């Protein structure tokens, strides 16, 4: 268990600075999902489910448009393509000059029509959550879909991008390292490395509802807690406008704000965020979510990431030179 802020080790120098506006904003178009995945923290959510209204979405994007360096992640806790206006929402973000836009999907709803529409949008990054290329394992891990259909959908998307000779989006396929997948990750990477730009291996986390908690912590960090940079760079907005802390804040009971009532800028510089940041800087108690999360360690690792990242250029080897902490680089 990570110790409280009273045992924080010497802080990094310089102390993290708060930008005028978040570097990255994650918008939850919906927290409904058409799959039930054994490792997904959704099973520990207790709040209501719903869909972000188009008017609320536009209000948020309009505020982001005043800060063109802010990245948009239109995905959290659910499958965004379930939203009936998903494509229209993405189109509006591009129209307003938002970028980069980093989209994630489980690919089950990636029909030919949807694939064409997404490629028309000139998105910067699209990630497909797959986890395995073995049909039997897929059925055990991702309940509610057939692997053959998912593979066909991704293949069509990749082929269409190549036929159009497009530079974007950068395409990623991901796997979560679990007992079910760990033995076949090498095969998974070799297969996808021929088809996509990058393969991401994520560590399993949030077991038993402890959001952000990894199965094990890396050597050299135990008892040496340092500030996480997420409260100084990222924000997450649930489908109903309530503001969460980061992409490991899956079930916040007391929101940091509500963008239906206050501006993103007001919330970003408000008391709720300041208390969280002060906790990371050792000025007051670290909030419970952060106490149980290990992902702050990524900011102090040589590769700046937890897990592994493979690209075509690395020929199946981990690319230690790729950083994933900057807002322009998807995580």
Tab-separated table of C-alpha atoms in Angstrom:
chain	number	residue	atom	x	y	z
A	1	UNK	CA	0.000	0.000	0.000
A	2	UNK	CA	1.297	3.446	-0.905
A	3	UNK	CA	2.000	5.562	2.122
A	4	UNK	CA	0.176	8.794	2.910
A	5	UNK	CA	1.523	12.189	1.935
A	6	UNK	CA	3.188	12.550	5.340
A	7	UNK	CA	5.908	10.172	4.094
A	8	UNK	CA	6.428	11.814	0.712
A	9	UNK	CA	10.017	11.614	-0.427
A	10	UNK	CA	11.876	14.730	-1.547
A	11	UNK	CA	9.848	16.365	-4.304
A	12	UNK	CA	11.071	16.637	-7.857
A	13	UNK	CA	12.650	19.904	-8.886
A	14	UNK	CA	11.074	21.992	-10.291
A	15	UNK	CA	7.673	21.697	-8.620
A	16	UNK	CA	4.969	20.914	-11.229
A	17	UNK	CA	3.301	24.004	-12.642
A	18	UNK	CA	-0.403	24.293	-13.436
A	19	UNK	CA	-1.045	25.359	-17.043
A	20	UNK	CA	-3.714	27.936	-17.769
A	21	UNK	CA	-5.911	25.202	-19.281
A	22	UNK	CA	-5.675	21.375	-19.154
A	23	UNK	CA	-3.214	19.802	-21.579
A	24	UNK	CA	-5.628	16.933	-22.193
A	25	UNK	CA	-9.375	16.561	-21.672
A	26	UNK	CA	-11.094	13.193	-21.647
A	27	UNK	CA	-14.781	13.379	-22.529
A	28	UNK	CA	-16.993	10.430	-21.691
A	29	UNK	CA	-19.535	10.300	-24.507
A	30	UNK	CA	-21.180	7.393	-22.693
A	31	UNK	CA	-20.375	4.915	-19.947
A	32	UNK	CA	-22.557	2.253	-21.539
A	33	UNK	CA	-20.649	-0.621	-23.129
A	34	UNK	CA	-21.661	-3.538	-25.330
A	35	UNK	CA	-18.977	-5.840	-23.909
A	36	UNK	CA	-18.247	-7.246	-20.485
A	37	UNK	CA	-14.476	-7.631	-20.078
A	38	UNK	CA	-13.133	-9.554	-17.112
A	39	UNK	CA	-10.374	-7.027	-16.277
A	40	UNK	CA	-12.391	-3.831	-16.843
A	41	UNK	CA	-12.945	-1.524	-13.839
A	42	UNK	CA	-16.471	-0.754	-15.120
A	43	UNK	CA	-17.705	-3.585	-12.930
A	44	UNK	CA	-16.940	-1.421	-9.888
A	45	UNK	CA	-18.854	1.657	-11.056
A	46	UNK	CA	-21.815	2.562	-8.860
A	47	UNK	CA	-23.007	5.799	-10.463
A	48	UNK	CA	-25.700	6.262	-13.128
A	49	UNK	CA	-25.210	5.401	-16.780
A	50	UNK	CA	-26.102	7.673	-19.649
A	51	UNK	CA	-25.102	9.580	-22.764
A	52	UNK	CA	-23.569	13.046	-22.950
A	53	UNK	CA	-25.992	15.485	-24.528
A	54	UNK	CA	-24.894	17.060	-27.780
A	55	UNK	CA	-25.444	20.546	-26.357
A	56	UNK	CA	-23.205	19.856	-23.347
A	57	UNK	CA	-20.560	18.358	-25.610
A	58	UNK	CA	-20.577	21.429	-27.859
A	59	UNK	CA	-20.339	23.706	-24.830
A	60	UNK	CA	-17.197	21.858	-23.709
A	61	UNK	CA	-15.628	21.805	-27.173
A	62	UNK	CA	-16.317	25.506	-27.628
A	63	UNK	CA	-14.288	26.203	-24.490
A	64	UNK	CA	-11.510	23.916	-25.693
A	65	UNK	CA	-11.432	25.735	-29.025
A	66	UNK	CA	-10.009	28.734	-27.218
A	67	UNK	CA	-7.007	26.576	-26.255
A	68	UNK	CA	-5.942	24.800	-29.450
A	69	UNK	CA	-3.053	22.940	-27.807
A	70	UNK	CA	-5.427	20.825	-25.699
A	71	UNK	CA	-5.765	17.170	-26.694
A	72	UNK	CA	-9.212	15.567	-26.781
A	73	UNK	CA	-9.854	11.955	-25.753
A	74	UNK	CA	-13.547	11.247	-26.559
A	75	UNK	CA	-13.694	7.990	-24.626
A	76	UNK	CA	-13.995	6.820	-21.019
A	77	UNK	CA	-15.635	3.925	-19.154
A	78	UNK	CA	-17.745	2.857	-22.157
A	79	UNK	CA	-17.893	2.317	-25.904
A	80	UNK	CA	-18.156	5.717	-27.574
A	81	UNK	CA	-19.569	4.349	-30.837
A	82	UNK	CA	-22.721	3.410	-28.927
A	83	UNK	CA	-23.537	7.114	-28.744
A	84	UNK	CA	-25.988	7.829	-31.586
A	85	UNK	CA	-24.220	11.131	-32.330
A	86	UNK	CA	-20.626	9.944	-31.894
A	87	UNK	CA	-19.526	10.727	-35.461
A	88	UNK	CA	-21.313	14.068	-35.389
A	89	UNK	CA	-19.563	14.911	-32.119
A	90	UNK	CA	-16.144	14.063	-33.498
A	91	UNK	CA	-16.894	16.052	-36.634
A	92	UNK	CA	-17.790	19.096	-34.543
A	93	UNK	CA	-14.506	18.866	-32.621
A	94	UNK	CA	-12.521	18.812	-35.849
A	95	UNK	CA	-14.588	21.678	-37.236
A	96	UNK	CA	-13.681	23.742	-34.167
A	97	UNK	CA	-9.986	23.040	-34.639
A	98	UNK	CA	-9.590	20.746	-31.637
A	99	UNK	CA	-6.538	18.577	-31.728
A	100	UNK	CA	-5.038	16.185	-31.428
A	101	UNK	CA	-8.096	13.939	-31.188
A	102	UNK	CA	-7.303	10.506	-29.736
A	103	UNK	CA	-10.108	7.962	-30.159
A	104	UNK	CA	-10.479	4.490	-28.658
A	105	UNK	CA	-12.961	1.728	-29.492
A	106	UNK	CA	-13.380	-2.017	-29.024
A	107	UNK	CA	-13.978	-2.241	-32.822
A	108	UNK	CA	-17.170	-4.272	-32.507
A	109	UNK	CA	-19.226	-1.463	-34.076
A	110	UNK	CA	-16.630	-0.516	-36.700
A	111	UNK	CA	-18.835	-1.135	-39.719
A	112	UNK	CA	-17.661	-0.132	-43.194
A	113	UNK	CA	-19.834	2.981	-42.938
A	114	UNK	CA	-18.338	3.940	-39.564
A	115	UNK	CA	-14.806	3.235	-40.790
A	116	UNK	CA	-15.286	5.531	-43.784
A	117	UNK	CA	-16.784	8.243	-41.585
A	118	UNK	CA	-13.923	8.110	-39.068
A	119	UNK	CA	-11.294	8.263	-41.789
A	120	UNK	CA	-13.107	11.235	-43.327
A	121	UNK	CA	-12.635	13.108	-40.038
A	122	UNK	CA	-8.823	13.161	-40.179
A	123	UNK	CA	-8.491	11.995	-36.575
A	124	UNK	CA	-4.980	11.959	-35.160
A	125	UNK	CA	-5.062	8.626	-33.371
A	126	UNK	CA	-7.330	5.568	-33.197
A	127	UNK	CA	-6.775	2.720	-30.751
A	128	UNK	CA	-8.461	-0.673	-30.911
A	129	UNK	CA	-8.796	-2.656	-27.669
A	130	UNK	CA	-8.465	-6.316	-28.625
A	131	UNK	CA	-6.311	-8.234	-26.054
A	132	UNK	CA	-5.778	-11.460	-27.991
A	133	UNK	CA	-5.845	-13.033	-31.450
A	134	UNK	CA	-7.006	-16.387	-30.088
A	135	UNK	CA	-10.791	-16.841	-30.542
A	136	UNK	CA	-11.206	-18.994	-27.446
A	137	UNK	CA	-9.270	-16.588	-25.217
A	138	UNK	CA	-11.162	-13.630	-26.686
A	139	UNK	CA	-14.448	-15.281	-25.758
A	140	UNK	CA	-13.232	-15.735	-22.196
A	141	UNK	CA	-11.868	-12.178	-21.848
A	142	UNK	CA	-14.302	-10.045	-23.880
A	143	UNK	CA	-17.823	-11.312	-23.480
A	144	UNK	CA	-20.339	-10.137	-26.075
A	145	UNK	CA	-18.508	-10.275	-29.423
A	146	UNK	CA	-16.771	-12.603	-31.860
A	147	UNK	CA	-13.052	-12.119	-32.535
A	148	UNK	CA	-13.418	-12.814	-36.262
A	149	UNK	CA	-15.787	-9.872	-36.623
A	150	UNK	CA	-13.449	-7.570	-34.692
A	151	UNK	CA	-10.448	-8.619	-36.787
A	152	UNK	CA	-12.397	-8.053	-40.011
A	153	UNK	CA	-13.437	-4.591	-38.829
A	154	UNK	CA	-9.894	-3.542	-37.953
A	155	UNK	CA	-8.499	-5.017	-41.160
A	156	UNK	CA	-11.023	-3.081	-43.232
A	157	UNK	CA	-10.185	0.161	-41.414
A	158	UNK	CA	-6.435	-0.321	-41.933
A	159	UNK	CA	-6.836	-1.322	-45.589
A	160	UNK	CA	-9.073	1.654	-46.306
A	161	UNK	CA	-6.577	4.017	-44.731
A	162	UNK	CA	-3.836	2.556	-46.942
A	163	UNK	CA	-5.990	2.699	-50.081
A	164	UNK	CA	-6.662	6.366	-49.431
A	165	UNK	CA	-2.939	6.896	-48.820
A	166	UNK	CA	-3.640	8.731	-45.572
A	167	UNK	CA	-0.989	9.770	-43.054
A	168	UNK	CA	-3.545	9.828	-40.239
A	169	UNK	CA	-4.806	8.457	-38.009
A	170	UNK	CA	-1.956	6.717	-36.230
A	171	UNK	CA	-3.396	3.261	-35.507
A	172	UNK	CA	-2.802	1.339	-32.300
A	173	UNK	CA	-3.957	-2.064	-31.082
A	174	UNK	CA	-3.784	-2.777	-27.359
A	175	UNK	CA	-3.694	-5.674	-24.922
A	176	UNK	CA	-4.011	-5.718	-21.142
A	177	UNK	CA	-1.462	-8.032	-19.549
A	178	UNK	CA	-3.388	-10.556	-17.439
A	179	UNK	CA	-3.100	-14.243	-16.567
A	180	UNK	CA	-5.161	-14.920	-19.714
A	181	UNK	CA	-2.963	-12.895	-22.093
A	182	UNK	CA	0.578	-12.815	-20.688
A	183	UNK	CA	1.742	-16.033	-22.372
A	184	UNK	CA	0.651	-14.940	-25.850
A	185	UNK	CA	1.653	-11.272	-25.844
A	186	UNK	CA	4.704	-11.961	-28.030
A	187	UNK	CA	2.506	-13.592	-30.673
A	188	UNK	CA	0.011	-10.730	-30.358
A	189	UNK	CA	2.717	-8.105	-30.925
A	190	UNK	CA	4.234	-9.931	-33.920
A	191	UNK	CA	0.834	-10.289	-35.573
A	192	UNK	CA	-0.261	-6.672	-35.169
A	193	UNK	CA	3.129	-5.123	-35.806
A	194	UNK	CA	2.613	-5.994	-39.478
A	195	UNK	CA	-0.702	-4.145	-39.688
A	196	UNK	CA	-0.705	-1.123	-37.369
A	197	UNK	CA	1.595	1.697	-36.309
A	198	UNK	CA	1.987	0.666	-32.695
A	199	UNK	CA	1.043	-2.075	-30.248
A	200	UNK	CA	0.488	-1.092	-26.625
A	201	UNK	CA	0.734	-3.518	-23.729
A	202	UNK	CA	-1.000	-2.183	-20.626
A	203	UNK	CA	-0.520	-3.514	-17.116
A	204	UNK	CA	-3.649	-4.831	-15.427
A	205	UNK	CA	-4.897	-2.497	-12.725
A	206	UNK	CA	-7.808	-1.649	-10.425
A	207	UNK	CA	-8.231	-5.209	-9.179
A	208	UNK	CA	-10.965	-5.531	-6.543
A	209	UNK	CA	-12.080	-1.962	-7.176
A	210	UNK	CA	-8.867	-0.229	-6.078
A	211	UNK	CA	-8.718	2.146	-9.040
A	212	UNK	CA	-5.246	2.651	-10.485
A	213	UNK	CA	-3.677	-0.023	-8.296
A	214	UNK	CA	-1.306	-2.217	-10.313
A	215	UNK	CA	-0.763	-5.904	-9.684
A	216	UNK	CA	2.748	-5.078	-8.576
A	217	UNK	CA	4.869	-1.989	-8.175
A	218	UNK	CA	8.197	-1.639	-9.931
A	219	UNK	CA	11.419	-1.945	-7.952
A	220	UNK	CA	12.849	1.265	-6.578
A	221	UNK	CA	9.573	3.095	-5.935
A	222	UNK	CA	8.136	1.480	-2.818
A	223	UNK	CA	8.030	3.993	0.010
A	224	UNK	CA	9.246	6.817	-2.238
A	225	UNK	CA	6.016	8.441	-3.297
A	226	UNK	CA	6.390	11.445	-5.591
A	227	UNK	CA	3.789	13.769	-7.171
A	228	UNK	CA	1.670	12.459	-10.024
A	229	UNK	CA	1.556	14.857	-12.968
A	230	UNK	CA	-2.038	14.083	-13.975
A	231	UNK	CA	-3.601	16.682	-11.620
A	232	UNK	CA	-1.307	19.221	-13.282
A	233	UNK	CA	-2.143	18.276	-16.877
A	234	UNK	CA	-5.328	16.212	-17.322
A	235	UNK	CA	-9.014	16.363	-16.553
A	236	UNK	CA	-11.884	13.952	-17.144
A	237	UNK	CA	-15.531	14.872	-17.682
A	238	UNK	CA	-18.208	12.236	-17.158
A	239	UNK	CA	-21.185	11.971	-19.533
A	240	UNK	CA	-23.336	14.087	-17.166
A	241	UNK	CA	-20.857	16.960	-16.957
A	242	UNK	CA	-19.357	16.046	-13.599
A	243	UNK	CA	-15.594	16.425	-13.442
A	244	UNK	CA	-13.345	13.586	-12.317
A	245	UNK	CA	-9.640	13.721	-11.587
A	246	UNK	CA	-8.033	11.507	-14.220
A	247	UNK	CA	-8.462	8.353	-16.297
A	248	UNK	CA	-8.189	6.213	-13.154
A	249	UNK	CA	-11.073	8.017	-11.451
A	250	UNK	CA	-13.802	5.549	-12.408
A	251	UNK	CA	-16.326	6.098	-9.612
A	252	UNK	CA	-15.989	9.582	-8.103
A	253	UNK	CA	-18.682	10.305	-5.549
A	254	UNK	CA	-17.865	13.996	-5.048
A	255	UNK	CA	-17.067	15.662	-8.394
A	256	UNK	CA	-14.413	18.347	-8.674
A	257	UNK	CA	-17.010	20.437	-10.476
A	258	UNK	CA	-19.823	20.379	-13.020
A	259	UNK	CA	-19.215	21.856	-16.480
A	260	UNK	CA	-22.957	22.310	-16.860
A	261	UNK	CA	-22.760	24.927	-14.119
A	262	UNK	CA	-19.235	26.332	-14.274
A	263	UNK	CA	-16.580	26.737	-16.947
A	264	UNK	CA	-13.704	24.298	-17.356
A	265	UNK	CA	-11.318	27.132	-16.533
A	266	UNK	CA	-13.064	27.882	-13.224
A	267	UNK	CA	-13.042	24.226	-12.202
A	268	UNK	CA	-9.435	23.706	-13.308
A	269	UNK	CA	-8.305	26.527	-11.021
A	270	UNK	CA	-10.881	25.793	-8.321
A	271	UNK	CA	-10.579	24.585	-4.744
A	272	UNK	CA	-11.201	20.912	-5.542
A	273	UNK	CA	-8.275	20.613	-7.919
A	274	UNK	CA	-6.077	22.711	-5.657
A	275	UNK	CA	-6.651	20.343	-2.721
A	276	UNK	CA	-5.664	17.381	-4.871
A	277	UNK	CA	-2.511	19.136	-6.105
A	278	UNK	CA	-1.576	20.220	-2.575
A	279	UNK	CA	-1.846	16.572	-1.550
A	280	UNK	CA	0.655	15.587	-4.217
A	281	UNK	CA	2.978	18.370	-3.141
A	282	UNK	CA	2.862	17.237	0.481
A	283	UNK	CA	0.962	20.288	1.721
A	284	UNK	CA	-2.018	18.271	2.938
A	285	UNK	CA	-3.368	14.729	2.976
A	286	UNK	CA	-3.321	12.852	-0.315
A	287	UNK	CA	-6.827	11.955	-1.421
A	288	UNK	CA	-7.869	8.330	-1.112
A	289	UNK	CA	-7.955	7.595	-4.851
A	290	UNK	CA	-4.378	8.787	-5.260
A	291	UNK	CA	-3.161	6.890	-2.196
A	292	UNK	CA	-4.111	3.610	-3.831
A	293	UNK	CA	-2.873	4.387	-7.360
A	294	UNK	CA	0.541	3.416	-8.761
A	295	UNK	CA	0.441	5.190	-12.117
A	296	UNK	CA	2.319	8.240	-10.835
A	297	UNK	CA	5.437	6.067	-11.193
A	298	UNK	CA	5.327	6.358	-14.996
A	299	UNK	CA	6.510	9.960	-14.770
A	300	UNK	CA	9.732	8.863	-13.049
A	301	UNK	CA	10.570	5.864	-15.212
A	302	UNK	CA	13.129	5.983	-18.000
A	303	UNK	CA	10.547	5.101	-20.667
A	304	UNK	CA	7.883	7.375	-19.117
A	305	UNK	CA	5.309	4.620	-19.412
A	306	UNK	CA	3.974	1.633	-17.505
A	307	UNK	CA	3.741	-1.457	-19.676
A	308	UNK	CA	5.283	-1.768	-23.119
A	309	UNK	CA	5.064	-0.006	-26.451
A	310	UNK	CA	6.023	-1.570	-29.786
A	311	UNK	CA	6.183	0.108	-33.188
A	312	UNK	CA	6.926	-1.063	-36.714
A	313	UNK	CA	10.320	0.614	-36.502
A	314	UNK	CA	11.302	-1.422	-33.440
A	315	UNK	CA	10.715	-4.727	-35.261
A	316	UNK	CA	8.957	-6.212	-32.255
A	317	UNK	CA	11.285	-4.790	-29.640
A	318	UNK	CA	10.284	-2.343	-26.930
A	319	UNK	CA	10.911	1.224	-28.064
A	320	UNK	CA	12.311	2.764	-24.890
A	321	UNK	CA	12.733	6.083	-26.631
A	322	UNK	CA	9.003	6.695	-27.043
A	323	UNK	CA	7.492	8.886	-24.337
A	324	UNK	CA	3.810	8.794	-23.450
A	325	UNK	CA	3.493	11.502	-20.843
A	326	UNK	CA	3.247	14.498	-23.200
A	327	UNK	CA	-0.247	15.585	-24.137
A	328	UNK	CA	0.474	15.087	-27.846
A	329	UNK	CA	1.308	11.399	-27.355
A	330	UNK	CA	-1.564	8.939	-26.714
A	331	UNK	CA	-1.414	6.732	-23.664
